[in-house]
Coordinates of C-alpha atoms and ligand atoms in Angstrom, one line a residue:
M1 CA -0.4 0.1 0.1
S2 CA 1.6 2.7 -0.9
K3 CA 1.8 6.5 1.5
K4 CA -1.0 8.2 -0.9
T5 CA -3.4 4.8 -0.9
E6 CA -3.3 5.1 3.2
K7 CA -4.0 8.7 3.2
A8 CA -7.5 8.2 0.8
T9 CA -8.2 5.4 3.0
K10 CA -7.9 7.5 6.0
K11 CA -10.1 9.7 4.7
T12 CA -13.0 7.9 3.4
K13 CA -13.0 6.2 6.5
Q14 CA -15.9 6.9 8.8
P15 CA -15.4 7.4 12.7
H16 CA -17.2 5.1 14.3
E17 CA -19.9 7.4 16.0
H18 CA -22.1 5.7 19.1
P19 CA -25.9 6.1 18.2
K20 CA -26.4 8.0 21.4
Q21 CA -24.3 10.5 20.2
A22 CA -26.2 11.2 17.4
S23 CA -29.3 11.7 18.3
K24 CA -27.4 14.3 20.9
N25 CA -26.5 16.2 17.8
Y26 CA -30.1 16.3 16.3
L27 CA -31.3 17.5 19.4
R28 CA -28.6 20.5 19.2
I29 CA -29.6 21.4 16.2
I30 CA -32.9 21.5 16.7
A31 CA -32.5 23.6 19.8
I32 CA -30.2 26.1 17.6
V33 CA -33.1 26.2 14.8
V34 CA -35.7 27.2 17.1
I35 CA -33.2 29.9 19.1
L36 CA -33.1 31.2 15.9
F37 CA -36.5 31.5 14.9
L38 CA -38.0 32.9 18.5
T39 CA -35.4 35.7 18.4
G40 CA -36.5 36.8 14.6
L41 CA -40.2 36.4 15.7
T42 CA -39.2 38.3 18.8
G43 CA -37.6 41.1 16.9
W44 CA -40.1 41.4 14.5
Y45 CA -42.5 41.6 16.8
L46 CA -40.4 44.5 19.0
L47 CA -40.4 46.2 15.4
F48 CA -44.0 45.3 14.4
R49 CA -45.2 46.9 17.8
D50 CA -43.0 49.9 18.3
E51 CA -44.1 50.8 14.8
K52 CA -46.7 54.3 15.0
P53 CA -50.0 53.3 13.9
E54 CA -50.8 54.9 10.9
F55 CA -54.6 56.2 9.9
S56 CA -55.2 55.9 6.0
G57 CA -57.2 59.0 4.4
E58 CA -56.8 56.1 1.4
N59 CA -59.1 53.6 2.8
A60 CA -61.3 56.5 4.6
Y61 CA -62.1 57.8 1.0
Q62 CA -62.8 53.9 0.8
Y63 CA -65.4 54.3 3.2
L64 CA -67.1 57.1 2.0
L65 CA -67.7 56.3 -1.0
Q66 CA -69.0 52.7 0.0
Q67 CA -72.0 54.5 1.7
T68 CA -72.6 56.8 -1.0
E69 CA -72.9 53.6 -3.2
F70 CA -75.7 52.8 -0.9
G71 CA -77.8 56.1 -2.0
P72 CA -78.9 58.4 0.3
R73 CA -79.5 57.2 4.2
N74 CA -82.5 58.7 5.5
P75 CA -84.5 57.3 7.8
G76 CA -87.1 54.5 5.7
S77 CA -84.8 54.6 2.5
A78 CA -83.8 51.8 1.7
G79 CA -80.5 53.2 1.6
H80 CA -80.5 53.4 5.2
D81 CA -81.1 49.7 5.9
K82 CA -78.4 48.3 4.1
C83 CA -76.0 50.7 5.2
K84 CA -76.6 50.4 8.9
E85 CA -75.8 46.8 8.2
F86 CA -72.7 47.5 6.7
L87 CA -71.5 50.3 9.5
I88 CA -72.1 47.0 12.5
E89 CA -70.6 44.5 9.8
E90 CA -67.5 47.0 9.4
L91 CA -67.3 47.7 13.5
E92 CA -67.2 44.2 14.3
K93 CA -64.0 43.2 12.3
Y94 CA -62.2 45.9 14.7
C95 CA -64.4 46.3 18.3
D96 CA -64.5 44.6 20.9
R97 CA -68.3 45.3 21.5
V98 CA -71.0 46.8 19.2
G99 CA -74.3 47.5 19.9
K100 CA -77.6 49.0 18.6
Q101 CA -79.8 51.0 20.2
E102 CA -83.0 51.5 18.2
F103 CA -85.9 53.9 18.4
V104 CA -88.6 54.7 17.1
Y105 CA -89.7 58.5 16.7
F106 CA -92.9 60.6 15.4
D107 CA -93.1 63.1 13.4
K108 CA -94.5 66.7 14.7
Q109 CA -95.1 67.8 11.1
D110 CA -97.1 64.7 10.1
S111 CA -98.4 62.6 12.7
T112 CA -98.9 59.6 10.4
K113 CA -95.0 59.8 10.0
K114 CA -92.7 57.8 12.7
Y115 CA -89.2 56.6 11.7
T116 CA -87.3 54.3 13.2
G117 CA -83.3 54.9 14.1
T118 CA -80.8 53.3 15.3
N119 CA -78.0 54.7 17.0
I120 CA -74.7 52.0 16.1
I121 CA -72.3 51.8 19.5
A122 CA -68.7 50.2 19.2
S123 CA -66.4 50.3 22.1
T124 CA -63.1 49.2 21.7
I125 CA -60.8 48.5 25.3
L126 CA -63.4 47.5 27.2
H127 CA -61.6 47.7 30.8
P128 CA -58.9 49.8 30.4
K129 CA -56.2 50.7 32.4
K130 CA -57.0 54.1 33.2
R131 CA -60.6 54.0 33.9
K132 CA -61.4 56.8 31.1
R133 CA -63.2 56.3 28.2
I134 CA -63.1 59.2 25.1
M135 CA -65.6 59.1 22.8
L136 CA -65.7 59.4 18.9
C137 CA -68.9 60.2 17.6
T138 CA -70.3 61.4 14.2
H139 CA -74.0 60.8 12.4
W140 CA -74.5 58.4 10.0
D141 CA -78.1 59.3 8.7
T142 CA -78.3 61.6 5.2
R143 CA -80.8 64.7 5.1
P144 CA -84.2 63.5 3.4
W145 CA -84.6 66.8 1.3
A146 CA -82.1 68.8 -0.6
D147 CA -83.5 72.0 0.4
E148 CA -80.7 74.1 0.0
D149 CA -80.8 72.9 -3.4
P150 CA -80.0 76.1 -5.9
H151 CA -82.9 74.6 -8.2
P152 CA -86.4 74.5 -6.5
E153 CA -87.6 70.8 -8.0
N154 CA -84.7 69.8 -6.4
R155 CA -85.5 70.7 -2.7
H156 CA -88.2 67.9 -2.1
E157 CA -85.2 64.6 -2.9
P158 CA -82.7 63.3 -0.6
I159 CA -79.2 64.2 -0.3
I160 CA -76.4 61.4 -1.0
G161 CA -74.6 63.1 1.8
A162 CA -71.0 62.3 1.2
N163 CA -69.3 65.0 2.9
D164 CA -72.9 65.8 5.3
G165 CA -72.8 61.8 6.5
A166 CA -70.7 59.7 5.3
S167 CA -67.1 61.6 5.6
G168 CA -67.6 61.9 9.4
V169 CA -68.4 57.8 9.3
A170 CA -65.3 57.0 7.0
V171 CA -63.1 58.7 9.7
L172 CA -64.7 56.4 12.2
L173 CA -64.6 53.7 10.5
E174 CA -60.5 54.1 9.8
M175 CA -59.8 54.8 13.2
A176 CA -61.6 51.8 14.7
R177 CA -59.4 49.6 12.2
V178 CA -56.6 52.1 13.5
L179 CA -57.1 51.2 17.0
E180 CA -57.1 47.6 17.2
N181 CA -53.4 47.2 16.7
V182 CA -53.0 50.0 19.3
D183 CA -51.9 49.0 22.7
L184 CA -54.2 51.5 24.2
D185 CA -55.0 52.2 28.4
I186 CA -58.0 54.1 28.0
G187 CA -61.5 53.2 26.3
V188 CA -62.5 54.3 23.0
D189 CA -65.8 54.7 22.9
I190 CA -67.7 55.1 18.6
I191 CA -70.9 55.9 18.1
L192 CA -72.8 57.0 15.2
F193 CA -75.5 58.6 15.3
D194 CA -79.0 58.3 13.3
L195 CA -81.5 60.5 12.9
E196 CA -79.0 63.8 13.1
D197 CA -80.5 65.1 9.6
M198 CA -84.2 65.6 9.5
G199 CA -84.9 68.8 11.9
D200 CA -86.5 71.6 11.0
H201 CA -84.4 74.9 10.9
Q202 CA -87.2 76.6 12.9
A203 CA -87.4 74.0 15.5
Q204 CA -85.9 75.5 18.6
Q205 CA -88.1 78.3 18.2
Y206 CA -91.8 75.7 17.5
P207 CA -90.2 72.7 19.7
D208 CA -94.4 70.9 19.6
S209 CA -94.3 71.3 15.5
L210 CA -91.8 71.5 14.5
N211 CA -88.8 68.8 14.0
P212 CA -85.6 69.1 15.3
F213 CA -81.7 68.1 14.7
S214 CA -79.8 65.9 16.4
I215 CA -83.0 63.9 17.3
G216 CA -81.0 60.0 18.0
A217 CA -77.6 62.4 19.4
E218 CA -81.0 63.9 21.9
Y219 CA -82.2 59.6 22.7
F220 CA -79.1 58.2 23.2
V221 CA -77.9 60.7 26.0
R222 CA -81.5 61.3 27.7
N223 CA -81.3 56.9 27.8
N224 CA -77.1 56.5 28.7
T225 CA -77.4 58.5 31.7
R226 CA -74.9 56.9 33.3
Y227 CA -72.3 57.2 30.4
R228 CA -69.7 60.1 30.4
P229 CA -66.8 59.3 28.6
T230 CA -63.9 62.3 30.0
F231 CA -64.3 64.0 26.5
G232 CA -65.7 63.4 23.4
V233 CA -65.1 64.8 19.7
L234 CA -68.1 64.7 17.4
V235 CA -65.9 65.8 13.9
D236 CA -69.2 66.3 11.2
M237 CA -68.5 67.1 7.6
V238 CA -64.7 66.9 7.2
G239 CA -64.4 66.0 4.2
D240 CA -64.6 68.8 1.8
S241 CA -61.8 69.2 -0.2
D242 CA -61.3 72.6 0.5
L243 CA -61.2 72.0 4.4
Q244 CA -61.1 74.3 6.7
I245 CA -62.0 74.0 10.0
K246 CA -62.6 76.8 12.5
K247 CA -63.1 76.5 16.4
E248 CA -66.6 76.0 16.6
S249 CA -68.3 78.4 19.1
Y250 CA -70.6 75.9 21.2
S251 CA -67.3 74.3 21.5
V252 CA -65.2 77.1 22.6
V253 CA -67.8 78.4 25.2
N254 CA -68.2 74.9 26.4
A255 CA -65.3 73.1 26.4
K256 CA -61.8 75.1 25.8
S257 CA -59.7 73.3 26.9
I258 CA -60.7 70.0 24.5
I259 CA -60.5 72.0 21.4
N260 CA -57.2 73.6 22.8
R261 CA -56.4 69.3 23.0
V262 CA -57.0 69.0 19.7
W263 CA -55.9 72.5 18.1
A264 CA -52.5 71.5 19.6
A265 CA -52.6 68.0 18.2
A266 CA -53.5 69.5 14.9
E267 CA -49.8 71.7 15.2
K268 CA -48.2 68.8 16.2
V269 CA -49.4 66.4 13.2
G270 CA -49.2 69.2 10.7
A271 CA -52.8 69.8 9.6
N272 CA -52.8 73.3 9.1
A273 CA -56.7 72.6 8.0
F274 CA -57.6 73.0 11.8
V275 CA -57.1 77.2 11.9
D276 CA -57.3 79.7 14.7
I277 CA -60.1 81.2 14.1
K278 CA -63.2 81.5 15.8
G279 CA -66.5 79.7 13.5
D280 CA -70.1 79.7 14.1
A281 CA -72.3 78.0 16.9
V282 CA -73.4 75.0 14.5
F283 CA -76.4 72.7 16.3
D284 CA -75.1 69.4 15.9
D285 CA -75.1 66.1 17.7
H286 CA -72.7 68.1 20.7
V287 CA -75.1 69.9 21.7
P288 CA -77.0 67.2 23.9
F289 CA -73.7 66.4 25.5
L290 CA -72.8 70.1 26.2
K291 CA -76.1 70.9 28.1
R292 CA -75.3 67.6 30.1
G293 CA -72.0 69.4 31.0
I294 CA -70.5 66.5 29.3
P295 CA -67.6 68.3 26.8
V296 CA -68.2 66.8 23.2
I297 CA -66.8 69.2 20.6
N298 CA -67.8 69.5 17.1
I299 CA -65.1 69.8 14.7
I300 CA -66.5 70.8 11.7
D301 CA -65.6 73.0 8.1
F302 CA -69.4 74.6 8.3
D303 CA -68.2 76.8 4.6
Y304 CA -69.2 74.1 2.5
P305 CA -70.8 75.7 -0.9
Y306 CA -73.3 72.0 -1.0
W307 CA -74.7 71.9 2.1
H308 CA -77.8 70.4 1.9
T309 CA -78.0 70.2 -2.0
M310 CA -78.2 67.4 -4.2
A311 CA -74.4 68.6 -5.3
D312 CA -72.7 67.1 -2.0
T313 CA -71.5 64.2 -3.8
P314 CA -68.0 62.2 -3.0
D315 CA -66.6 64.3 -6.1
K316 CA -66.1 67.7 -3.7
C317 CA -64.1 65.4 -1.1
S318 CA -60.7 64.1 -0.5
L319 CA -59.2 61.5 1.2
E320 CA -56.2 64.1 2.3
S321 CA -59.2 66.0 4.0
L322 CA -59.9 62.4 5.7
Q323 CA -56.4 62.1 6.2
Q324 CA -55.9 65.8 8.3
V325 CA -58.7 64.3 10.4
G326 CA -57.5 61.3 11.7
D327 CA -54.3 62.3 12.0
V328 CA -55.5 64.9 14.5
L329 CA -58.1 62.0 16.4
L330 CA -55.3 59.2 16.6
E331 CA -52.7 62.4 17.6
V332 CA -55.4 62.9 20.6
I333 CA -56.0 59.2 21.1
L334 CA -52.4 58.5 21.7
Q335 CA -51.3 61.2 23.6
E336 CA -53.6 60.0 26.7
Ligands
ZN401 ZN1 -76.8 68.2 7.4

């Protein structure tokens, strides 16, 4: 045997391995794989957890379109029924509890007419560490008449309400989606009021014969006397592509500190649609709360040329406007 072959033989000679030793090696390999996998998983989780939650204006705009596709959503219409189911289904995906508060309202102008309204109440974080809740609200119904339309023949037609109805809901649906993955110490309630927009303009002077605005919100407040959120924010008509949100007067007078908090958040996130100008007093769903000493402010751009007209359609709204409002609300919540 030459030296060369001896070497080759040595090389090919298999070391004798005890079966117990082999299984130990396998276990070692498995352990290393498991450790690597867990390390990766933890890293991914930490990265994911630290990621700042993002409100998507694009998603919100899709929510706006989806609502308008149901047609007008005034009480009693087919669009109202279909949209109600859609809203409940969507909120159930993201919130810990979704409830319906149904009520019947008898028309004061026409005693043969009655309407069934539904307030939709969605809650997230039912038992927060800090025993504190914030309410985000809007109305989901649309006005049954385009009584501000420039063309008299349209004034008895129901409106689509892309801005007045769908925009506030769009922001809150997207907010529900975002909040599902946020670790919060506080609870958030998202409430969609019904029958906000079938009021008569002189109703405060003639309460016995004319229908008021904010029927659903008033019903909610009257029947949930133990519900007292730390504060609330109402969003209404926030989709206008030419968005400018002034400080609504009832809110400034009755809930100044919440106005300050929201405008500070707007400055922080660079939402320049929020301007430091005092706006009109707008009777809206925050008023029933303010009357009972619950601080709820109204984020509204009431300077909208298509208000209560047939032209309140999605093309007048923009995802950038919904984005700004969503960014501000999210910042307000994250600061709590
Ligand atoms: Zn309206």
